[in-house]
Amino acid sequence: MIEALERIVGKENVITDREKIENYLVDETPSIIRPKPAVKLVLVKPANTKEVSEILKFANENKIPVYPRGGGTGLAGGAIPTRDGIILSLERMDKIEIDKDNLMAIAEAGVTLEKLIKAAEEADLFFPLHPGDESAHVGGLVATNAGGARAVKYGVMRNYVRGLEVVLPTGEILNLGGKLQKNNVGYDLMNLIIGSEGTLAVITKVILRLYPKFPATATLVIPFNNRHEALSSVPKILQSGIMPLAIEYVEKELMEKTAKILGETWPVKEGQCYLLIIVAEQSRDQMLNESLRIAEICKANGALEPLFAEPRDQQEKILRIRSNIYLALKPYTADILDTTVPPASIGKFIDAVDEIAKKYNTYLPAYGHAGDGNLHIHIMQEEGKGIDYIEKIRSEIYEAAVKLGGVITGEHGIGKVRLSSLKRYTDEKYLELMRKIKKIFDPNNILNPETKIS
Ligand SMILES: Cc1cc2nc3c(=O)[nH]c(=O)nc-3n(C[C@H](O)[C@H](O)[C@H](O)COP(=O)(O)OP(=O)(O)OC[C@H]3O[C@@H](n4cnc5c(N)ncnc54)[C@H](O)[C@@H]3O)c2cc1C
């Protein structure tokens, strides 16, 4: 196998030394629930789509599992190679060009989120979405249909993708969509690939919608004394007709802890928790007017005096602290959930989570994308408590979300760690159709087996 792969990508891009591939055996999933990697693994780094195609053709003919890998920032174990086989890293495929006329970026799969944001910025355009970790790759972001902060106004990754180049497990190359705003040709295979977590095809190139920059933006930090008042303000803001770029929920203790780790200071003293709201508009008057209305709505719902950040560095500092909460909690975290409920039910959902915390006499930190009804609840490690304990709390949180019309994952995906939960909360017919689709694309089950569906 090694010689065949070396012939395709060159000797220096085929790596078997375990020490050199260690970073490719894990992702950001908390270690307690993270799947164990297989033993006999080879890391392959193709330079272009043709090489990806040849690797897949070879693997398919020889029935060798292939694990597509982006930045390894996933939180559901999706990129972890659990059977002996090939780790396919797209990191060398990192070219990007901007089509200013069509407001689009054409990015190879290995372009990082950081590079995409910068390239758009340099062309005086804007990629609004911000799914947390900027070392994630465009291919990974599409494969997981990432969400994150700043999805309230323009939606999640799916809403940005206009075209894909993918390689099927057989090695065939397929182009889907294009630089188009409308496209009704055939079944929508492009949207089937988006969010398929590396189980149907390897994404090699992506066409993404960009937006003109907003001339006027501000970040409001609105303090509250309790979770319920903060989260029940969110539907009221959305019902008023205001559509901010982001509505995030965070807690004081987490922000202070994270700021300290980053060597910064969290600037707000009042309150126990906050809504962070990014308002982005075409004029300063419009932005100020909306900010005032948001503050009024929140004050009528129990909010204290908001902090209004307009200078860019102040806004970036707030987002930086928010984006790094996971880093602060990770060493003590047993599991990080991304349950999502209808936005108007988020107040009821957090009340249910508080009840569960009381029942188990534990702390369940919560933060996240309140405007999308999508919260990250952390189940913390506790001395002497094993996997059963984690599963019990997780199930109760899932039950609470599903009862409110929600789902067990809104952005991190099923990966390898949520397969049993998927089966529990998904209709049997749905699962059967998923299995059939997987079989059509990947009859030999070589692409990321035991992920998304099994
Ligand atoms: C601090 C932190 C904050 C985060 N915040 C958010 C957030 O706000 N919102 C959110 O949605 N996620 C968030 N995440 C999770 C993670 O960043 C996203 O899931 C991201 O999309 C993963 O991209 P990646 O390139 O790292 O993919 P990887 O982790 O490498 O892979 C993820 C999945 O995609 C598949 N894959 C990767 N590349 C390809 C490809 N080219 N073709 C086919 N399949 C591929 C893999 O096989 C795997 O199943 C966060 C993670 C961290 C660590």
mmCIF file of N, CA and C in Angstrom, residues 201-275:
data_model
loop_
_atom_site.group_PDB
_atom_site.id
_atom_site.type_symbol
_atom_site.label_atom_id
_atom_site.label_comp_id
_atom_site.label_asym_id
_atom_site.label_seq_id
_atom_site.Cartn_x
_atom_site.Cartn_y
_atom_site.Cartn_z
ATOM 1 N N ALA A 201 -18.368 11.733 0.297
ATOM 2 C CA ALA A 201 -17.400 12.203 -0.710
ATOM 3 C C ALA A 201 -16.347 13.037 -0.012
ATOM 4 N N VAL A 202 -15.202 13.196 -0.673
ATOM 5 C CA VAL A 202 -14.172 14.110 -0.155
ATOM 6 C C VAL A 202 -14.353 15.448 -0.866
ATOM 7 N N ILE A 203 -14.494 16.498 -0.086
ATOM 8 C CA ILE A 203 -14.668 17.842 -0.645
ATOM 9 C C ILE A 203 -13.279 18.378 -0.987
ATOM 10 N N THR A 204 -13.098 18.841 -2.231
ATOM 11 C CA THR A 204 -11.775 19.343 -2.612
ATOM 12 C C THR A 204 -11.785 20.845 -2.895
ATOM 13 N N LYS A 205 -12.935 21.375 -3.319
ATOM 14 C CA LYS A 205 -13.005 22.818 -3.610
ATOM 15 C C LYS A 205 -14.406 23.321 -3.273
ATOM 16 N N VAL A 206 -14.468 24.582 -2.828
ATOM 17 C CA VAL A 206 -15.756 25.134 -2.391
ATOM 18 C C VAL A 206 -15.921 26.543 -2.955
ATOM 19 N N ILE A 207 -17.112 26.834 -3.472
ATOM 20 C CA ILE A 207 -17.438 28.222 -3.866
ATOM 21 C C ILE A 207 -18.364 28.784 -2.793
ATOM 22 N N LEU A 208 -17.944 29.892 -2.197
ATOM 23 C CA LEU A 208 -18.681 30.452 -1.058
ATOM 24 C C LEU A 208 -19.171 31.860 -1.352
ATOM 25 N N ARG A 209 -20.363 32.168 -0.898
ATOM 26 C CA ARG A 209 -20.928 33.508 -1.024
ATOM 27 C C ARG A 209 -20.252 34.438 -0.016
ATOM 28 N N LEU A 210 -19.829 35.625 -0.466
ATOM 29 C CA LEU A 210 -19.310 36.654 0.451
ATOM 30 C C LEU A 210 -20.293 37.823 0.464
ATOM 31 N N TYR A 211 -20.086 38.731 1.402
ATOM 32 C CA TYR A 211 -20.974 39.901 1.514
ATOM 33 C C TYR A 211 -20.139 41.179 1.525
ATOM 34 N N PRO A 212 -20.768 42.303 1.115
ATOM 35 C CA PRO A 212 -20.053 43.573 1.270
ATOM 36 C C PRO A 212 -19.835 43.822 2.760
ATOM 37 N N LYS A 213 -18.771 44.547 3.091
ATOM 38 C CA LYS A 213 -18.523 44.849 4.512
ATOM 39 C C LYS A 213 -19.638 45.751 5.037
ATOM 40 N N PHE A 214 -19.943 45.621 6.327
ATOM 41 C CA PHE A 214 -20.909 46.539 6.942
ATOM 42 C C PHE A 214 -20.174 47.805 7.377
ATOM 43 N N PRO A 215 -20.640 48.978 6.940
ATOM 44 C CA PRO A 215 -19.943 50.201 7.359
ATOM 45 C C PRO A 215 -20.090 50.470 8.852
ATOM 46 N N ALA A 216 -21.174 49.995 9.481
ATOM 47 C CA ALA A 216 -21.395 50.331 10.895
ATOM 48 C C ALA A 216 -21.691 49.073 11.710
ATOM 49 N N THR A 217 -20.794 48.774 12.655
ATOM 50 C CA THR A 217 -21.046 47.617 13.529
ATOM 51 C C THR A 217 -20.776 47.993 14.984
ATOM 52 N N ALA A 218 -21.427 47.291 15.889
ATOM 53 C CA ALA A 218 -21.161 47.469 17.322
ATOM 54 C C ALA A 218 -21.462 46.155 18.030
ATOM 55 N N THR A 219 -20.800 45.936 19.166
ATOM 56 C CA THR A 219 -21.114 44.763 19.987
ATOM 57 C C THR A 219 -21.669 45.252 21.317
ATOM 58 N N LEU A 220 -22.864 44.769 21.651
ATOM 59 C CA LEU A 220 -23.474 45.120 22.938
ATOM 60 C C LEU A 220 -23.247 43.975 23.903
ATOM 61 N N VAL A 221 -22.816 44.308 25.111
ATOM 62 C CA VAL A 221 -22.742 43.281 26.162
ATOM 63 C C VAL A 221 -23.823 43.654 27.170
ATOM 64 N N ILE A 222 -24.864 42.829 27.246
ATOM 65 C CA ILE A 222 -26.018 43.181 28.081
ATOM 66 C C ILE A 222 -26.070 42.259 29.296
ATOM 67 N N PRO A 223 -25.815 42.807 30.498
ATOM 68 C CA PRO A 223 -25.765 41.957 31.687
ATOM 69 C C PRO A 223 -27.160 41.642 32.248
ATOM 70 N N PHE A 224 -27.295 40.449 32.806
ATOM 71 C CA PHE A 224 -28.528 40.021 33.486
ATOM 72 C C PHE A 224 -28.128 39.356 34.799
ATOM 73 N N ASN A 225 -29.105 39.282 35.714
ATOM 74 C CA ASN A 225 -28.795 38.612 36.984
ATOM 75 C C ASN A 225 -29.034 37.113 36.938
ATOM 76 N N ASN A 226 -29.815 36.653 35.941
ATOM 77 C CA ASN A 226 -30.004 35.202 35.856
ATOM 78 C C ASN A 226 -30.209 34.736 34.417
ATOM 79 N N ARG A 227 -30.002 33.416 34.230
ATOM 80 C CA ARG A 227 -30.066 32.793 32.909
ATOM 81 C C ARG A 227 -31.426 32.987 32.255
ATOM 82 N N HIS A 228 -32.483 32.816 33.036
ATOM 83 C CA HIS A 228 -33.821 32.840 32.461
ATOM 84 C C HIS A 228 -34.118 34.200 31.829
ATOM 85 N N GLU A 229 -33.815 35.275 32.577
ATOM 86 C CA GLU A 229 -34.111 36.621 32.043
ATOM 87 C C GLU A 229 -33.302 36.883 30.763
ATOM 88 N N ALA A 230 -32.029 36.466 30.776
ATOM 89 C CA ALA A 230 -31.184 36.695 29.591
ATOM 90 C C ALA A 230 -31.759 35.955 28.382
ATOM 91 N N LEU A 231 -31.994 34.652 28.552
ATOM 92 C CA LEU A 231 -32.385 33.850 27.383
ATOM 93 C C LEU A 231 -33.814 34.119 26.938
ATOM 94 N N SER A 232 -34.692 34.473 27.889
ATOM 95 C CA SER A 232 -36.065 34.754 27.446
ATOM 96 C C SER A 232 -36.154 36.123 26.761
ATOM 97 N N SER A 233 -35.085 36.925 26.806
ATOM 98 C CA SER A 233 -35.074 38.201 26.057
ATOM 99 C C SER A 233 -34.852 37.949 24.562
ATOM 100 N N VAL A 234 -34.212 36.817 24.226
ATOM 101 C CA VAL A 234 -33.805 36.573 22.822
ATOM 102 C C VAL A 234 -34.999 36.554 21.859
ATOM 103 N N PRO A 235 -36.051 35.737 22.136
ATOM 104 C CA PRO A 235 -37.185 35.768 21.197
ATOM 105 C C PRO A 235 -37.812 37.150 21.090
ATOM 106 N N LYS A 236 -37.778 37.907 22.196
ATOM 107 C CA LYS A 236 -38.397 39.245 22.156
ATOM 108 C C LYS A 236 -37.635 40.164 21.199
ATOM 109 N N ILE A 237 -36.307 40.029 21.170
ATOM 110 C CA ILE A 237 -35.500 40.835 20.228
ATOM 111 C C ILE A 237 -35.867 40.441 18.795
ATOM 112 N N LEU A 238 -35.890 39.121 18.537
ATOM 113 C CA LEU A 238 -36.156 38.656 17.167
ATOM 114 C C LEU A 238 -37.572 39.006 16.728
ATOM 115 N N GLN A 239 -38.538 38.912 17.682
ATOM 116 C CA GLN A 239 -39.930 39.229 17.324
ATOM 117 C C GLN A 239 -40.105 40.708 16.999
ATOM 118 N N SER A 240 -39.174 41.562 17.481
ATOM 119 C CA SER A 240 -39.310 43.007 17.235
ATOM 120 C C SER A 240 -38.926 43.374 15.795
ATOM 121 N N GLY A 241 -38.415 42.400 15.061
ATOM 122 C CA GLY A 241 -38.058 42.668 13.659
ATOM 123 C C GLY A 241 -36.583 43.008 13.488
ATOM 124 N N ILE A 242 -35.854 43.122 14.601
ATOM 125 C CA ILE A 242 -34.413 43.402 14.491
ATOM 126 C C ILE A 242 -33.696 42.085 14.169
ATOM 127 N N MET A 243 -32.726 42.139 13.258
ATOM 128 C CA MET A 243 -31.988 40.913 12.902
ATOM 129 C C MET A 243 -30.490 41.165 13.085
ATOM 130 N N PRO A 244 -29.992 41.007 14.328
ATOM 131 C CA PRO A 244 -28.551 41.225 14.539
ATOM 132 C C PRO A 244 -27.733 40.167 13.807
ATOM 133 N N LEU A 245 -26.417 40.427 13.690
ATOM 134 C CA LEU A 245 -25.522 39.440 13.076
ATOM 135 C C LEU A 245 -25.371 38.233 14.009
ATOM 136 N N ALA A 246 -25.289 38.526 15.312
ATOM 137 C CA ALA A 246 -25.107 37.452 16.295
ATOM 138 C C ALA A 246 -25.839 37.791 17.583
ATOM 139 N N ILE A 247 -26.411 36.745 18.216
ATOM 140 C CA ILE A 247 -26.911 36.889 19.598
ATOM 141 C C ILE A 247 -26.324 35.720 20.373
ATOM 142 N N GLU A 248 -25.310 35.986 21.162
ATOM 143 C CA GLU A 248 -24.626 34.947 21.924
ATOM 144 C C GLU A 248 -24.966 35.073 23.411
ATOM 145 N N TYR A 249 -25.022 33.941 24.095
ATOM 146 C CA TYR A 249 -25.249 33.935 25.533
ATOM 147 C C TYR A 249 -23.971 33.445 26.218
ATOM 148 N N VAL A 250 -23.526 34.169 27.252
ATOM 149 C CA VAL A 250 -22.332 33.728 27.998
ATOM 150 C C VAL A 250 -22.523 34.008 29.488
ATOM 151 N N GLU A 251 -21.682 33.373 30.314
ATOM 152 C CA GLU A 251 -21.796 33.561 31.762
ATOM 153 C C GLU A 251 -20.531 34.220 32.305
ATOM 154 N N LYS A 252 -20.733 35.010 33.368
ATOM 155 C CA LYS A 252 -19.645 35.846 33.890
ATOM 156 C C LYS A 252 -18.400 35.031 34.269
ATOM 157 N N GLU A 253 -18.648 33.948 35.028
ATOM 158 C CA GLU A 253 -17.508 33.159 35.513
ATOM 159 C C GLU A 253 -16.654 32.641 34.340
ATOM 160 N N LEU A 254 -17.348 32.202 33.276
ATOM 161 C CA LEU A 254 -16.633 31.646 32.117
ATOM 162 C C LEU A 254 -15.853 32.729 31.380
ATOM 163 N N MET A 255 -16.463 33.905 31.245
ATOM 164 C CA MET A 255 -15.793 34.993 30.516
ATOM 165 C C MET A 255 -14.568 35.476 31.307
ATOM 166 N N GLU A 256 -14.724 35.577 32.632
ATOM 167 C CA GLU A 256 -13.587 36.047 33.456
ATOM 168 C C GLU A 256 -12.432 35.041 33.411
ATOM 169 N N LYS A 257 -12.803 33.771 33.518
ATOM 170 C CA LYS A 257 -11.780 32.701 33.500
ATOM 171 C C LYS A 257 -11.040 32.683 32.156
ATOM 172 N N THR A 258 -11.812 32.782 31.064
ATOM 173 C CA THR A 258 -11.217 32.732 29.725
ATOM 174 C C THR A 258 -10.330 33.957 29.482
ATOM 175 N N ALA A 259 -10.830 35.125 29.888
ATOM 176 C CA ALA A 259 -10.048 36.360 29.695
ATOM 177 C C ALA A 259 -8.705 36.220 30.408
ATOM 178 N N LYS A 260 -8.730 35.672 31.615
ATOM 179 C CA LYS A 260 -7.498 35.509 32.401
ATOM 180 C C LYS A 260 -6.503 34.606 31.652
ATOM 181 N N ILE A 261 -6.999 33.499 31.117
ATOM 182 C CA ILE A 261 -6.123 32.577 30.367
ATOM 183 C C ILE A 261 -5.493 33.291 29.172
ATOM 184 N N LEU A 262 -6.246 34.199 28.546
ATOM 185 C CA LEU A 262 -5.742 34.917 27.360
ATOM 186 C C LEU A 262 -4.899 36.135 27.741
ATOM 187 N N GLY A 263 -4.772 36.391 29.048
ATOM 188 C CA GLY A 263 -4.004 37.557 29.504
ATOM 189 C C GLY A 263 -4.783 38.863 29.311
ATOM 190 N N GLU A 264 -6.115 38.765 29.310
ATOM 191 C CA GLU A 264 -6.951 39.962 29.131
ATOM 192 C C GLU A 264 -7.839 40.146 30.372
ATOM 193 N N THR A 265 -8.641 41.218 30.345
ATOM 194 C CA THR A 265 -9.586 41.421 31.452
ATOM 195 C C THR A 265 -10.990 41.513 30.860
ATOM 196 N N TRP A 266 -11.928 40.793 31.450
ATOM 197 C CA TRP A 266 -13.315 40.884 30.994
ATOM 198 C C TRP A 266 -13.871 42.227 31.477
ATOM 199 N N PRO A 267 -14.375 43.065 30.550
ATOM 200 C CA PRO A 267 -14.637 44.464 30.902
ATOM 201 C C PRO A 267 -15.928 44.751 31.681
ATOM 202 N N VAL A 268 -16.785 43.759 31.924
ATOM 203 C CA VAL A 268 -18.072 44.077 32.567
ATOM 204 C C VAL A 268 -18.118 43.512 33.989
ATOM 205 N N LYS A 269 -18.502 44.352 34.937
ATOM 206 C CA LYS A 269 -18.520 43.892 36.337
ATOM 207 C C LYS A 269 -19.925 43.456 36.770
ATOM 208 N N GLU A 270 -20.937 44.147 36.230
ATOM 209 C CA GLU A 270 -22.318 43.886 36.669
ATOM 210 C C GLU A 270 -22.853 42.561 36.129
ATOM 211 N N GLY A 271 -23.847 41.995 36.801
ATOM 212 C CA GLY A 271 -24.587 40.843 36.290
ATOM 213 C C GLY A 271 -23.852 39.523 36.443
ATOM 214 N N GLN A 272 -24.609 38.435 36.213
ATOM 215 C CA GLN A 272 -24.046 37.079 36.309
ATOM 216 C C GLN A 272 -23.902 36.422 34.940
ATOM 217 N N CYS A 273 -24.657 36.942 33.988
ATOM 218 C CA CYS A 273 -24.591 36.380 32.638
ATOM 219 C C CYS A 273 -24.943 37.490 31.645
ATOM 220 N N TYR A 274 -24.666 37.218 30.358
ATOM 221 C CA TYR A 274 -24.796 38.311 29.371
ATOM 222 C C TYR A 274 -25.334 37.807 28.041
ATOM 223 N N LEU A 275 -25.977 38.728 27.329
ATOM 224 C CA LEU A 275 -26.167 38.528 25.890
ATOM 225 C C LEU A 275 -25.115 39.379 25.202
#
